[in-house]
CSV table of C-alpha atoms in Angstrom, one decimal:
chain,number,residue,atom,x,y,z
A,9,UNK,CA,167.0,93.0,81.8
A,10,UNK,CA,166.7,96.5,83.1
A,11,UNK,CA,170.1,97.6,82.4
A,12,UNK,CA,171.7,98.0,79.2
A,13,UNK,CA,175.8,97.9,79.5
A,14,UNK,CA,177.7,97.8,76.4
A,15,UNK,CA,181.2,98.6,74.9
A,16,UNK,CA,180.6,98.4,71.3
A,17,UNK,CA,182.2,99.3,68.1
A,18,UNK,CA,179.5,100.9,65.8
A,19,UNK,CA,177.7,103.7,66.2
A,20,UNK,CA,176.0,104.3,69.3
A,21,UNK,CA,172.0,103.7,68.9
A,22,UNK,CA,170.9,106.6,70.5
A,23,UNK,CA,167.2,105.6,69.9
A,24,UNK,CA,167.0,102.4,70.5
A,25,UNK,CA,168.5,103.6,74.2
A,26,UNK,CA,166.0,106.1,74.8
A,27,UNK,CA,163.1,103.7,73.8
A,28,UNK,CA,165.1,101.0,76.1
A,29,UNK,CA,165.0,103.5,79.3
A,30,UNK,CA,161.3,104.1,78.5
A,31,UNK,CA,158.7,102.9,81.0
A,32,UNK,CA,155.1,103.7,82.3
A,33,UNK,CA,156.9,103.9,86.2
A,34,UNK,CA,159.3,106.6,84.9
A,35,UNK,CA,158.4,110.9,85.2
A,36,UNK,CA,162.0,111.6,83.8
A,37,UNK,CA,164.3,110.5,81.6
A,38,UNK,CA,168.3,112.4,81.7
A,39,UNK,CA,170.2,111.3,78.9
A,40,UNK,CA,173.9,112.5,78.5
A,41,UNK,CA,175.6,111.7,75.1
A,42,UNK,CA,179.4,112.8,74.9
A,43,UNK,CA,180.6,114.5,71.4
A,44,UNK,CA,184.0,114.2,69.6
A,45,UNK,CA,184.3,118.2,69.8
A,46,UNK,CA,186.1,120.2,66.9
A,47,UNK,CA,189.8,120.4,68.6
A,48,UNK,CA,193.5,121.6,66.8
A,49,UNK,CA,196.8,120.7,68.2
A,50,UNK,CA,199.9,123.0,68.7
A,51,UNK,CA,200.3,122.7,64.9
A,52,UNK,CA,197.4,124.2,64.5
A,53,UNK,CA,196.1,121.2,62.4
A,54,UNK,CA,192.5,120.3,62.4
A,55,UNK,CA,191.5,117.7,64.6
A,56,UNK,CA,189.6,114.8,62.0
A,57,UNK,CA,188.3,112.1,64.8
A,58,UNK,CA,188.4,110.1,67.9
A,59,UNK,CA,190.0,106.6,68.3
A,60,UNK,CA,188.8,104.9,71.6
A,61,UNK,CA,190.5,101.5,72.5
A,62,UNK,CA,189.1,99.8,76.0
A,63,UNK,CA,190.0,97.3,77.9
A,64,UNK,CA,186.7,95.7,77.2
A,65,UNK,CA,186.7,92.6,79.8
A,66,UNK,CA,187.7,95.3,82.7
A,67,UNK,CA,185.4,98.2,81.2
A,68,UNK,CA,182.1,95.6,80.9
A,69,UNK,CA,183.0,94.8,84.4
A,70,UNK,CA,183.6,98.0,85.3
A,71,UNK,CA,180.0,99.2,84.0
A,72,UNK,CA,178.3,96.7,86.1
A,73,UNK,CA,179.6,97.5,89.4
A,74,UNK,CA,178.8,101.7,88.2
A,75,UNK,CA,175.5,100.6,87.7
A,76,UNK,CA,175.1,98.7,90.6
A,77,UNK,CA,176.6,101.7,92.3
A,78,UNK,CA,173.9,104.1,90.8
A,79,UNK,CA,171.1,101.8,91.9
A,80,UNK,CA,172.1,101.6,95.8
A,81,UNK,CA,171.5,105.5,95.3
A,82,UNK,CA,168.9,106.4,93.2
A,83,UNK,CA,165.6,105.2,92.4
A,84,UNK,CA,166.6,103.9,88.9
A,85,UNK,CA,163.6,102.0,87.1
A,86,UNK,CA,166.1,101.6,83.7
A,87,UNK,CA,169.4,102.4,82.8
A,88,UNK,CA,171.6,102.0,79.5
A,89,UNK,CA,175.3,102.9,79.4
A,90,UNK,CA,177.2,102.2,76.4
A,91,UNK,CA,181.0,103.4,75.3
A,92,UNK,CA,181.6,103.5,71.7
A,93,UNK,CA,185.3,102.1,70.2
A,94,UNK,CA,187.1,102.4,67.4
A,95,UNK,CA,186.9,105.7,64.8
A,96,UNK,CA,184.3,108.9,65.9
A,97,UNK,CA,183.8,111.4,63.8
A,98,UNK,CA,183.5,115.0,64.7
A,99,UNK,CA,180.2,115.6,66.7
A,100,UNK,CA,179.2,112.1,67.2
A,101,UNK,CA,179.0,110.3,70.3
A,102,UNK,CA,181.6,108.3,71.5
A,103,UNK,CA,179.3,107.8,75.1
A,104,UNK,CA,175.6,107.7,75.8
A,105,UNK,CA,173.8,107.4,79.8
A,106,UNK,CA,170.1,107.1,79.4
A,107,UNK,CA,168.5,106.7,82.8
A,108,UNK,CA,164.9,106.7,83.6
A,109,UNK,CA,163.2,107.2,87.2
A,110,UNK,CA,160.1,108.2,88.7
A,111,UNK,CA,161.3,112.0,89.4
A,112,UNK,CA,163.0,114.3,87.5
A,113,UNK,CA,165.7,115.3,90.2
A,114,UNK,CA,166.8,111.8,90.7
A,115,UNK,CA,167.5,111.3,86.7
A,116,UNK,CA,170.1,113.9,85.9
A,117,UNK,CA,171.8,113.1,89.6
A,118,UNK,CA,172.1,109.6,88.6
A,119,UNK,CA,172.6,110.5,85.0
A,120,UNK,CA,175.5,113.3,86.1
A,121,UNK,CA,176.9,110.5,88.8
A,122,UNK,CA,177.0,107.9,86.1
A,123,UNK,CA,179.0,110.1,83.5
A,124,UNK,CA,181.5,111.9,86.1
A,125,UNK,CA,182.5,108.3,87.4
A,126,UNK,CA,182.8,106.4,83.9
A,127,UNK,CA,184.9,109.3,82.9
A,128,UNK,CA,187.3,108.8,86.0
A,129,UNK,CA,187.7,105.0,86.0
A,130,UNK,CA,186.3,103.2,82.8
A,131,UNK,CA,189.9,101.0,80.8
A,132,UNK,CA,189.3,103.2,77.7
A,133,UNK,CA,191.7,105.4,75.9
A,134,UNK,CA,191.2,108.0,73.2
A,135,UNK,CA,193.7,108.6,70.9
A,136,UNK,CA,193.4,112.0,68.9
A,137,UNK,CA,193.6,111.5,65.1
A,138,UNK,CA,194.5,115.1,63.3
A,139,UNK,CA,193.9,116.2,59.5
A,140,UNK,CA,197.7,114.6,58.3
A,141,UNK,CA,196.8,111.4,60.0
A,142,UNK,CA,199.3,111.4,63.1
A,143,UNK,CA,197.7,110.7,66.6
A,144,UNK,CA,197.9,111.6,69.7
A,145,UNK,CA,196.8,109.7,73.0
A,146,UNK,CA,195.2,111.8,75.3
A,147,UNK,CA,196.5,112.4,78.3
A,148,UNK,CA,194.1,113.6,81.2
A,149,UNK,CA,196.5,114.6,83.7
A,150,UNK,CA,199.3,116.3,82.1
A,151,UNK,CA,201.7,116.2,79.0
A,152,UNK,CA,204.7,114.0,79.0
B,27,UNK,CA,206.0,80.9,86.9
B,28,UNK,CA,204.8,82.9,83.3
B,29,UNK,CA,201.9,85.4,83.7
B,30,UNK,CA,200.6,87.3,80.9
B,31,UNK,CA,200.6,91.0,80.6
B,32,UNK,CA,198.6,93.4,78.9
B,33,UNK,CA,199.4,96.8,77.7
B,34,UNK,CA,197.0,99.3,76.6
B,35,UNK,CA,196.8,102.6,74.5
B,36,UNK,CA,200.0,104.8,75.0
B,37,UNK,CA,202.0,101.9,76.5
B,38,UNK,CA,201.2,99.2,74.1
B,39,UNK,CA,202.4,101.5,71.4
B,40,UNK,CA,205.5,102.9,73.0
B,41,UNK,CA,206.7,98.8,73.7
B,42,UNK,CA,205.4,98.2,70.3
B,43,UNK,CA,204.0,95.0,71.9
B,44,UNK,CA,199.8,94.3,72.8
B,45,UNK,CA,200.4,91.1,75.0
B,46,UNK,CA,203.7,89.2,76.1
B,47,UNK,CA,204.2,86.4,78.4
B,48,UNK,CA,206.6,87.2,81.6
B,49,UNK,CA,208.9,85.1,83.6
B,50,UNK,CA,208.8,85.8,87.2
B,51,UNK,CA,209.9,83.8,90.4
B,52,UNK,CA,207.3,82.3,92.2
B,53,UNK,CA,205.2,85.0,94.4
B,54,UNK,CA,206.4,87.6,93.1
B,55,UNK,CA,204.6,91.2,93.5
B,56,UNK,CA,202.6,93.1,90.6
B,57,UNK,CA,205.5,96.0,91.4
B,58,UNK,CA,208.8,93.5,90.8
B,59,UNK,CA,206.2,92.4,87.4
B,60,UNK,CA,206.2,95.7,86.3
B,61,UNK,CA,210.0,96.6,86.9
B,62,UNK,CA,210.9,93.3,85.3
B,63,UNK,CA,209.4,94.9,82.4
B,64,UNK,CA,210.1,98.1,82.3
B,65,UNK,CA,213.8,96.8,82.5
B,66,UNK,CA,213.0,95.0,79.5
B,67,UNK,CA,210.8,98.0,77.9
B,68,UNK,CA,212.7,101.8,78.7
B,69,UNK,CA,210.3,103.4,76.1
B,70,UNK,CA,207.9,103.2,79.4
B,71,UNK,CA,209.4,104.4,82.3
B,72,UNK,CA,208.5,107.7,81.5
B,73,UNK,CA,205.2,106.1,82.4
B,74,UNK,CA,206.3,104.4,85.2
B,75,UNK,CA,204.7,106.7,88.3
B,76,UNK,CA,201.0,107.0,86.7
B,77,UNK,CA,200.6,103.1,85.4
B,78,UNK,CA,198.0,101.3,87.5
B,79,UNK,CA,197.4,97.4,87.2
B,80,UNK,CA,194.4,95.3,87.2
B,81,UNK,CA,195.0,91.2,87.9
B,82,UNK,CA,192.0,89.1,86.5
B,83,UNK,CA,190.1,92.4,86.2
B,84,UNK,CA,191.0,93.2,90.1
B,85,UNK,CA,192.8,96.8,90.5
B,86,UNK,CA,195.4,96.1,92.7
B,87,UNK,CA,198.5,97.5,94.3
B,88,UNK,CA,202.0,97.1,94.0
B,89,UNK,CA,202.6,95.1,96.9
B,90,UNK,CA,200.2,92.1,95.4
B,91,UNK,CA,201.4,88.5,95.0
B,92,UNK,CA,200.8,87.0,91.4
B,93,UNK,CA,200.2,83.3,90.4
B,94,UNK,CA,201.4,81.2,87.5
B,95,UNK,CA,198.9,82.3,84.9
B,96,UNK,CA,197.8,85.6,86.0
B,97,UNK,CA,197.2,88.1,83.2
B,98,UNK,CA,198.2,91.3,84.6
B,99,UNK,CA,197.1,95.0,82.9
B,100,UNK,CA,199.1,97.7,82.5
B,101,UNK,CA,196.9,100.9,82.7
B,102,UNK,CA,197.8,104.4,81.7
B,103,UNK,CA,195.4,107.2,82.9
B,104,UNK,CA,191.4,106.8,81.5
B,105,UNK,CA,190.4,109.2,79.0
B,106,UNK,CA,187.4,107.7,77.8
B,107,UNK,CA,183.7,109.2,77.6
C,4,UNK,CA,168.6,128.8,63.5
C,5,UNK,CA,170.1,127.7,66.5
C,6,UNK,CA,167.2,127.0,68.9
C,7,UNK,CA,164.1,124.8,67.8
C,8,UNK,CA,161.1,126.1,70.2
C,9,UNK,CA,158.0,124.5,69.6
C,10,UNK,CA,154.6,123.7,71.0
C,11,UNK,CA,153.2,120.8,69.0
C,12,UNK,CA,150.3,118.5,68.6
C,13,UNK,CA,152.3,115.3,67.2
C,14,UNK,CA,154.4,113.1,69.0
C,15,UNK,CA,157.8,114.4,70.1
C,16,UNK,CA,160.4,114.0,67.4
C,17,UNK,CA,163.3,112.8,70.0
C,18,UNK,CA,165.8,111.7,67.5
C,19,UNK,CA,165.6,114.8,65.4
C,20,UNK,CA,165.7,117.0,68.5
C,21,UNK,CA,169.1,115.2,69.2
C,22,UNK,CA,170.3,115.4,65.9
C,23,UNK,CA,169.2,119.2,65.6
C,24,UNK,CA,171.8,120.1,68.8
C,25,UNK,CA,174.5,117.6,67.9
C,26,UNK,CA,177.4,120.4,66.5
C,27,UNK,CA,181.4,119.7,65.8
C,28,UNK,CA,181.5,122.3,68.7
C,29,UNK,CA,179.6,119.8,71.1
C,30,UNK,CA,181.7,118.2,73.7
C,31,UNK,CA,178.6,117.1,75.5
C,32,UNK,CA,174.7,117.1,75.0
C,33,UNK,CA,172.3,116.9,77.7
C,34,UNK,CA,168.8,115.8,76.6
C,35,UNK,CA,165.6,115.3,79.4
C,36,UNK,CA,162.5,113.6,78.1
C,37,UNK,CA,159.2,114.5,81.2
C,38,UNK,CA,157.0,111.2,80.8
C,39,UNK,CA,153.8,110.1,81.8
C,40,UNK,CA,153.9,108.2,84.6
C,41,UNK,CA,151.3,106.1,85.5
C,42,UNK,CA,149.0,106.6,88.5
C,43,UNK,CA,145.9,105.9,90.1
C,44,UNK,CA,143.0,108.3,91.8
C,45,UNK,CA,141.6,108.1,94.9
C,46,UNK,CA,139.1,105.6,93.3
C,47,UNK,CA,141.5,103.5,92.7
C,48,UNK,CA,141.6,103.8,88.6
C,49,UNK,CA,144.5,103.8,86.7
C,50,UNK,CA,145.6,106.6,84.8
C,51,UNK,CA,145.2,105.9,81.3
C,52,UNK,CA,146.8,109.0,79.5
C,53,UNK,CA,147.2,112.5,79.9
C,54,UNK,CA,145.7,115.3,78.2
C,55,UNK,CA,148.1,118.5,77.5
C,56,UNK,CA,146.6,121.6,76.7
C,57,UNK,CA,148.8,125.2,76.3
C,58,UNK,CA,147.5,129.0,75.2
C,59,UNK,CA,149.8,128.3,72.4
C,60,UNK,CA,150.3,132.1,71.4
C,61,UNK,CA,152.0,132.8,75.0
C,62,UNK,CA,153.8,130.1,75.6
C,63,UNK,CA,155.9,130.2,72.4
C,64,UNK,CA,156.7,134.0,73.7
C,65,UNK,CA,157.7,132.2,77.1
C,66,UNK,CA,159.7,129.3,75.3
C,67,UNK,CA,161.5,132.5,73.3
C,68,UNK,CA,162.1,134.2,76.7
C,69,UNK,CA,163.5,130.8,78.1
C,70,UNK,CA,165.7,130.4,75.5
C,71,UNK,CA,166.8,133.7,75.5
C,72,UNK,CA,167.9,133.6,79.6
C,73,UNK,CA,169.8,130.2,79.1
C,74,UNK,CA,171.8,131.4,76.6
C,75,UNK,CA,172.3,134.5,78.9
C,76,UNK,CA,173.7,132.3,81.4
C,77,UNK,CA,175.3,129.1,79.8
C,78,UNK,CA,177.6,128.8,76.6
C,79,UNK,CA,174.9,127.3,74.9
C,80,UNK,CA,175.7,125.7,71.0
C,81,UNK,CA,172.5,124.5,70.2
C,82,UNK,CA,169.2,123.9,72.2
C,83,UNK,CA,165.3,122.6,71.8
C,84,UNK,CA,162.6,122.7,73.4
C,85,UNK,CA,159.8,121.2,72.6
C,86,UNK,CA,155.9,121.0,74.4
C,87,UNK,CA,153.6,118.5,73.2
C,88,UNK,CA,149.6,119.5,73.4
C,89,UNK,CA,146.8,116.6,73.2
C,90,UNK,CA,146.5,113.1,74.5
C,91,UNK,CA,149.8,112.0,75.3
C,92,UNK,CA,149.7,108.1,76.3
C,93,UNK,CA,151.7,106.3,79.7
C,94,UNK,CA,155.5,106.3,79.4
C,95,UNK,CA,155.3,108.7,76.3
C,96,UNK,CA,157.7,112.3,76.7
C,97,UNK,CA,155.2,115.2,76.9
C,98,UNK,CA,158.4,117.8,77.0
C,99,UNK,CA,162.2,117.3,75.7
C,100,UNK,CA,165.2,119.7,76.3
C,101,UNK,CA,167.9,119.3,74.8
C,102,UNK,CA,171.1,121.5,75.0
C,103,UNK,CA,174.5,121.2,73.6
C,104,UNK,CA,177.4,122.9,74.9
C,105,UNK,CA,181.4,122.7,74.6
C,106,UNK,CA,181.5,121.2,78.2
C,107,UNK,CA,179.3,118.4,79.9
C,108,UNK,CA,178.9,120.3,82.9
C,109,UNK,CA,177.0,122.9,81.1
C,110,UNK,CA,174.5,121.0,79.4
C,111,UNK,CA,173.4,119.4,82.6
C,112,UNK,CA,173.4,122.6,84.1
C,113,UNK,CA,171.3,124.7,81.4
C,114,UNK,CA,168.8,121.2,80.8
C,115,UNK,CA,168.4,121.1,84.6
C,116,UNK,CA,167.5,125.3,85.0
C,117,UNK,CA,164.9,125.0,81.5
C,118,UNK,CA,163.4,121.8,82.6
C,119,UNK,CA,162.5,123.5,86.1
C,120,UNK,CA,162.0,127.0,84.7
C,121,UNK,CA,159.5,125.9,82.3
C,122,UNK,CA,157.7,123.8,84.5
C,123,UNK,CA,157.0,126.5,86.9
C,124,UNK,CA,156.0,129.2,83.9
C,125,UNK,CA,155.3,127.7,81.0
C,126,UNK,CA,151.6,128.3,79.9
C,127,UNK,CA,150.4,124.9,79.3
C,128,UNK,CA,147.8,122.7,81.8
C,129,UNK,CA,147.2,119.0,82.3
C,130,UNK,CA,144.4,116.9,82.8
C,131,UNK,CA,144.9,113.0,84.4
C,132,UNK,CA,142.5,111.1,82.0
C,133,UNK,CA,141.6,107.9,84.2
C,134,UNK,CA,140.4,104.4,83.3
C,135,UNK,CA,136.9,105.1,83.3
C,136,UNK,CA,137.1,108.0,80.9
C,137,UNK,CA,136.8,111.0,83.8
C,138,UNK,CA,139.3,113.9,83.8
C,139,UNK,CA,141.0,115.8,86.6
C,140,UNK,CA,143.0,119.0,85.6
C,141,UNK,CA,146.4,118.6,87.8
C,142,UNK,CA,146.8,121.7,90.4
C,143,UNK,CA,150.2,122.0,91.0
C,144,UNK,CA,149.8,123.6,94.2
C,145,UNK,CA,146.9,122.3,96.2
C,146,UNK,CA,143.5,121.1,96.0
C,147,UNK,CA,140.3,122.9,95.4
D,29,UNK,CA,135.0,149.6,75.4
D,30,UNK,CA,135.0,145.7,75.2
D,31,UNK,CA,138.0,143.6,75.2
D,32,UNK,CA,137.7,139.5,74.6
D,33,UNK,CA,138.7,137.3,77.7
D,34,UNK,CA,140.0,133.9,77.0
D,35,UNK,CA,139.9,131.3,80.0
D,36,UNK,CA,142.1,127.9,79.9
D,37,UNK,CA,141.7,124.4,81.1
D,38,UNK,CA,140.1,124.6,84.4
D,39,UNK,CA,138.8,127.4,84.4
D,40,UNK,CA,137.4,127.4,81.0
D,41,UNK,CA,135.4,123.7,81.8
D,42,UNK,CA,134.1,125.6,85.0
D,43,UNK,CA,133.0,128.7,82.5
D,44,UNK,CA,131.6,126.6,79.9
D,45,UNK,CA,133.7,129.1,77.5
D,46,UNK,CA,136.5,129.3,75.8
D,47,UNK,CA,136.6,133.1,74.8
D,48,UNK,CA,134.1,135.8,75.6
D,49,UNK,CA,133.9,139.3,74.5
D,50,UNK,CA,133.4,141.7,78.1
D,51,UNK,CA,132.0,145.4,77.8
D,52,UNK,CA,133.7,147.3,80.4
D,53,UNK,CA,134.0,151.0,81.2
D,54,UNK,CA,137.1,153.0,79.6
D,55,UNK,CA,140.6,152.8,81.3
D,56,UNK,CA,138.9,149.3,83.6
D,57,UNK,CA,142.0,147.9,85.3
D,58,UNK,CA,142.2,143.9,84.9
D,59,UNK,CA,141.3,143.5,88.7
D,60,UNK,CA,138.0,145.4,87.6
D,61,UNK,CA,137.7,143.0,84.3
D,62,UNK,CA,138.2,139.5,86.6
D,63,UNK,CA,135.4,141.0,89.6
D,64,UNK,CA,132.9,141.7,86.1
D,65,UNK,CA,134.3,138.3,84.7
D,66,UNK,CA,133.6,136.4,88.0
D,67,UNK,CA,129.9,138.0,88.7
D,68,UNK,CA,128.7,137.0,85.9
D,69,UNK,CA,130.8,133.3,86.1
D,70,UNK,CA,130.7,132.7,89.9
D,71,UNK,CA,131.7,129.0,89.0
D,72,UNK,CA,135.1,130.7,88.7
D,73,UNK,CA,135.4,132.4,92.2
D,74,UNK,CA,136.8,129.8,94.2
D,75,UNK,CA,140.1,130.3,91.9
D,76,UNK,CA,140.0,133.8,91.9
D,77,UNK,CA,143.2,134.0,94.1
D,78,UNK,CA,145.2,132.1,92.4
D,79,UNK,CA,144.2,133.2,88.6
D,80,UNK,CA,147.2,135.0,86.8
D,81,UNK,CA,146.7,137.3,84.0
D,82,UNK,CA,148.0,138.5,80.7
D,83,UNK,CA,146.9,141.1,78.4
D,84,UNK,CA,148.1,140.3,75.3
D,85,UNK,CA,150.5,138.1,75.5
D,86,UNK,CA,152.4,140.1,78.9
D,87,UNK,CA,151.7,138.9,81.9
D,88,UNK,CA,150.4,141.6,84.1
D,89,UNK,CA,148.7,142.8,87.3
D,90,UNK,CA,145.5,143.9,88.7
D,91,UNK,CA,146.2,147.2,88.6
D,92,UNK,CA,147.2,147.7,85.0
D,93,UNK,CA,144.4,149.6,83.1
D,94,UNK,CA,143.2,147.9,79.7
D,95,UNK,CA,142.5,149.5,76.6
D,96,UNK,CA,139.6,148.4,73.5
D,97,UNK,CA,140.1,145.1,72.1
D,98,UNK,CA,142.7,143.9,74.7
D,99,UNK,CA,143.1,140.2,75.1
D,100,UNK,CA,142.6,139.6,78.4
D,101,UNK,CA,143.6,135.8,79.2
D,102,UNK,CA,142.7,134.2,82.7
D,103,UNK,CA,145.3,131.5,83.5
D,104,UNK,CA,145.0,128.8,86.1
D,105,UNK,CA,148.1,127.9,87.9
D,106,UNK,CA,150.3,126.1,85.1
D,107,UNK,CA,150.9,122.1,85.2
D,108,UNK,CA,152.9,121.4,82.0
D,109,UNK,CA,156.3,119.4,81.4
């Protein structure tokens, strides 16, 4: 298997990705992780976590055909992209791309590529959970 | 025929419902699906414009033809990652 | 201490350079890992590891300066950078960057400019160590 | 006055050394320290246009005029990451 493509609920093993990617073929490795960043709302009440809900049989598929995608362009040797569900707490990753090729140039294209795309089409919602325990579902476009 | 649909995030919580069945007449089109249920759901026309729809994990348009059994998604805008 | 600079003899410690940049401030890290990539000579003989060497004194002052002109330029939370010196086996990460910053765009953006910046000044020198136990320092530019 | 030269990777397997104290006449530029350096190491002379310098710890030019107990460090054209 040379990619790993996952939509899992526990925390995202970032190591275990890197190691995966990891190969005597590869000069570079670009790895992108995305972070629940510190956030308040118009309450000014502290943001306390992330919930992400997918649509996980249209995201796994989804994931495939992005990393199909990413391998008609770049010289990928391995490639993990996995998408974390459930609650994320401040500063932890909620995404990781890990991808490994033989130059430099072509990893963090393929690794930018990989995140830009996921984050315009993957089925998965995040839903802003704030210090008195209301949340909010993030809207991307505009406010409703 | 009875498909199934699917609502996710914003919209399953606004119809207060995950996953319903839905009673259409034979070939009918993802968009009569969705205004069949947003007839029976108000809470999401507010959604109605930015919705997209996946059949069997297909994206598709308004104008496609479902089949008895077809579980059609309703999808509010990504915000993953 | 918000950057980790370091030029260092032991393995590179990837998931403590990861954890050391995650921040509640973090919407994105961007992390490259330069690895050994296996090769032959004009023998024919495999590369079997490569030997790093570095003027240690200077090249701390240059990863100091590096630091100091990303941060100029990108909203940098926290960053490392980490050179490893001494035998350094196929597929194993010789350099890391990693940079967190509020936005992803940014951390690929400041990861990309240290990765190259460093390559092109930083004061360290390999050698290909092949099969049969011969060395050949690497000259980036031509052949003497 | 004598200042210590310290030659890396290549060009210190070429040398043989690693670090090497040079006497040199007062107010020698560092052009005038590699020409001394590379008479007495001509092993060294077919990188002699592409060694760059730095007196402790700046890099510098082959005009700029050293001082007593400068380190004068001889640098091959750099290959890390």
């Amino acid at each position: 298997m040379t990619d790993w493509l996952e939509i899992l609920a526990t925390p995202l093993p970032v190591a275990r990705a890197i190691e995966f990617v990891s190969a005597t073929t590869a000069g570079g490795i670009a790895i992108f992780l995305g972070t629940t960043r510190d956030d308040a709302n118009e309450k000014g009440q502290p943001l306390a976590a992330l919930d992400y809900e997918a649509y996980a049989d249209l995201a796994s598929r989804q994931l495939t055909e992005l990393a199909h995608d990413a391998r008609q362009r770049w010289p990928i040797l391995k490639l993990a992209v996995l998408h974390r569900t459930g609650r994320v707490a401040l500063g932890e990753p909620s995404v990781l791309i890990a991808v490994s090729t033989p130059h430099r140039a072509e990893a963090f294209e393929a690794c930018r590529w990989l995140i830009d795309t996921l984050k315009a089409d993957l089925a998965v919602w995040k839903k802003e959970i704030w210090s008195d325990g209301t949340g909010t579902w993030v809207d991307p476009h505009a406010h409703i | 025929m009875t498909i199934t649909v699917k609502l996710f995030a914003i919209l399953r919580d606004k119809a207060g419902v995950a996953e319903l069945p839905l009673e259409l007449p034979e070939r009918a089109t993802v968009a009569t699906a969705v205004e069949t249920l947003l007839a029976r759901h108000p809470s999401l026309r507010p959604f109605a414009n930015r919705i997209a729809c996946a059949v069997n994990l297909s994206r598709v348009t308004g104008e496609a033809e479902l089949k008895d059994q077809d579980e059609l998604a309703l999808l509010p805008p990504v915000s993953g990652g």
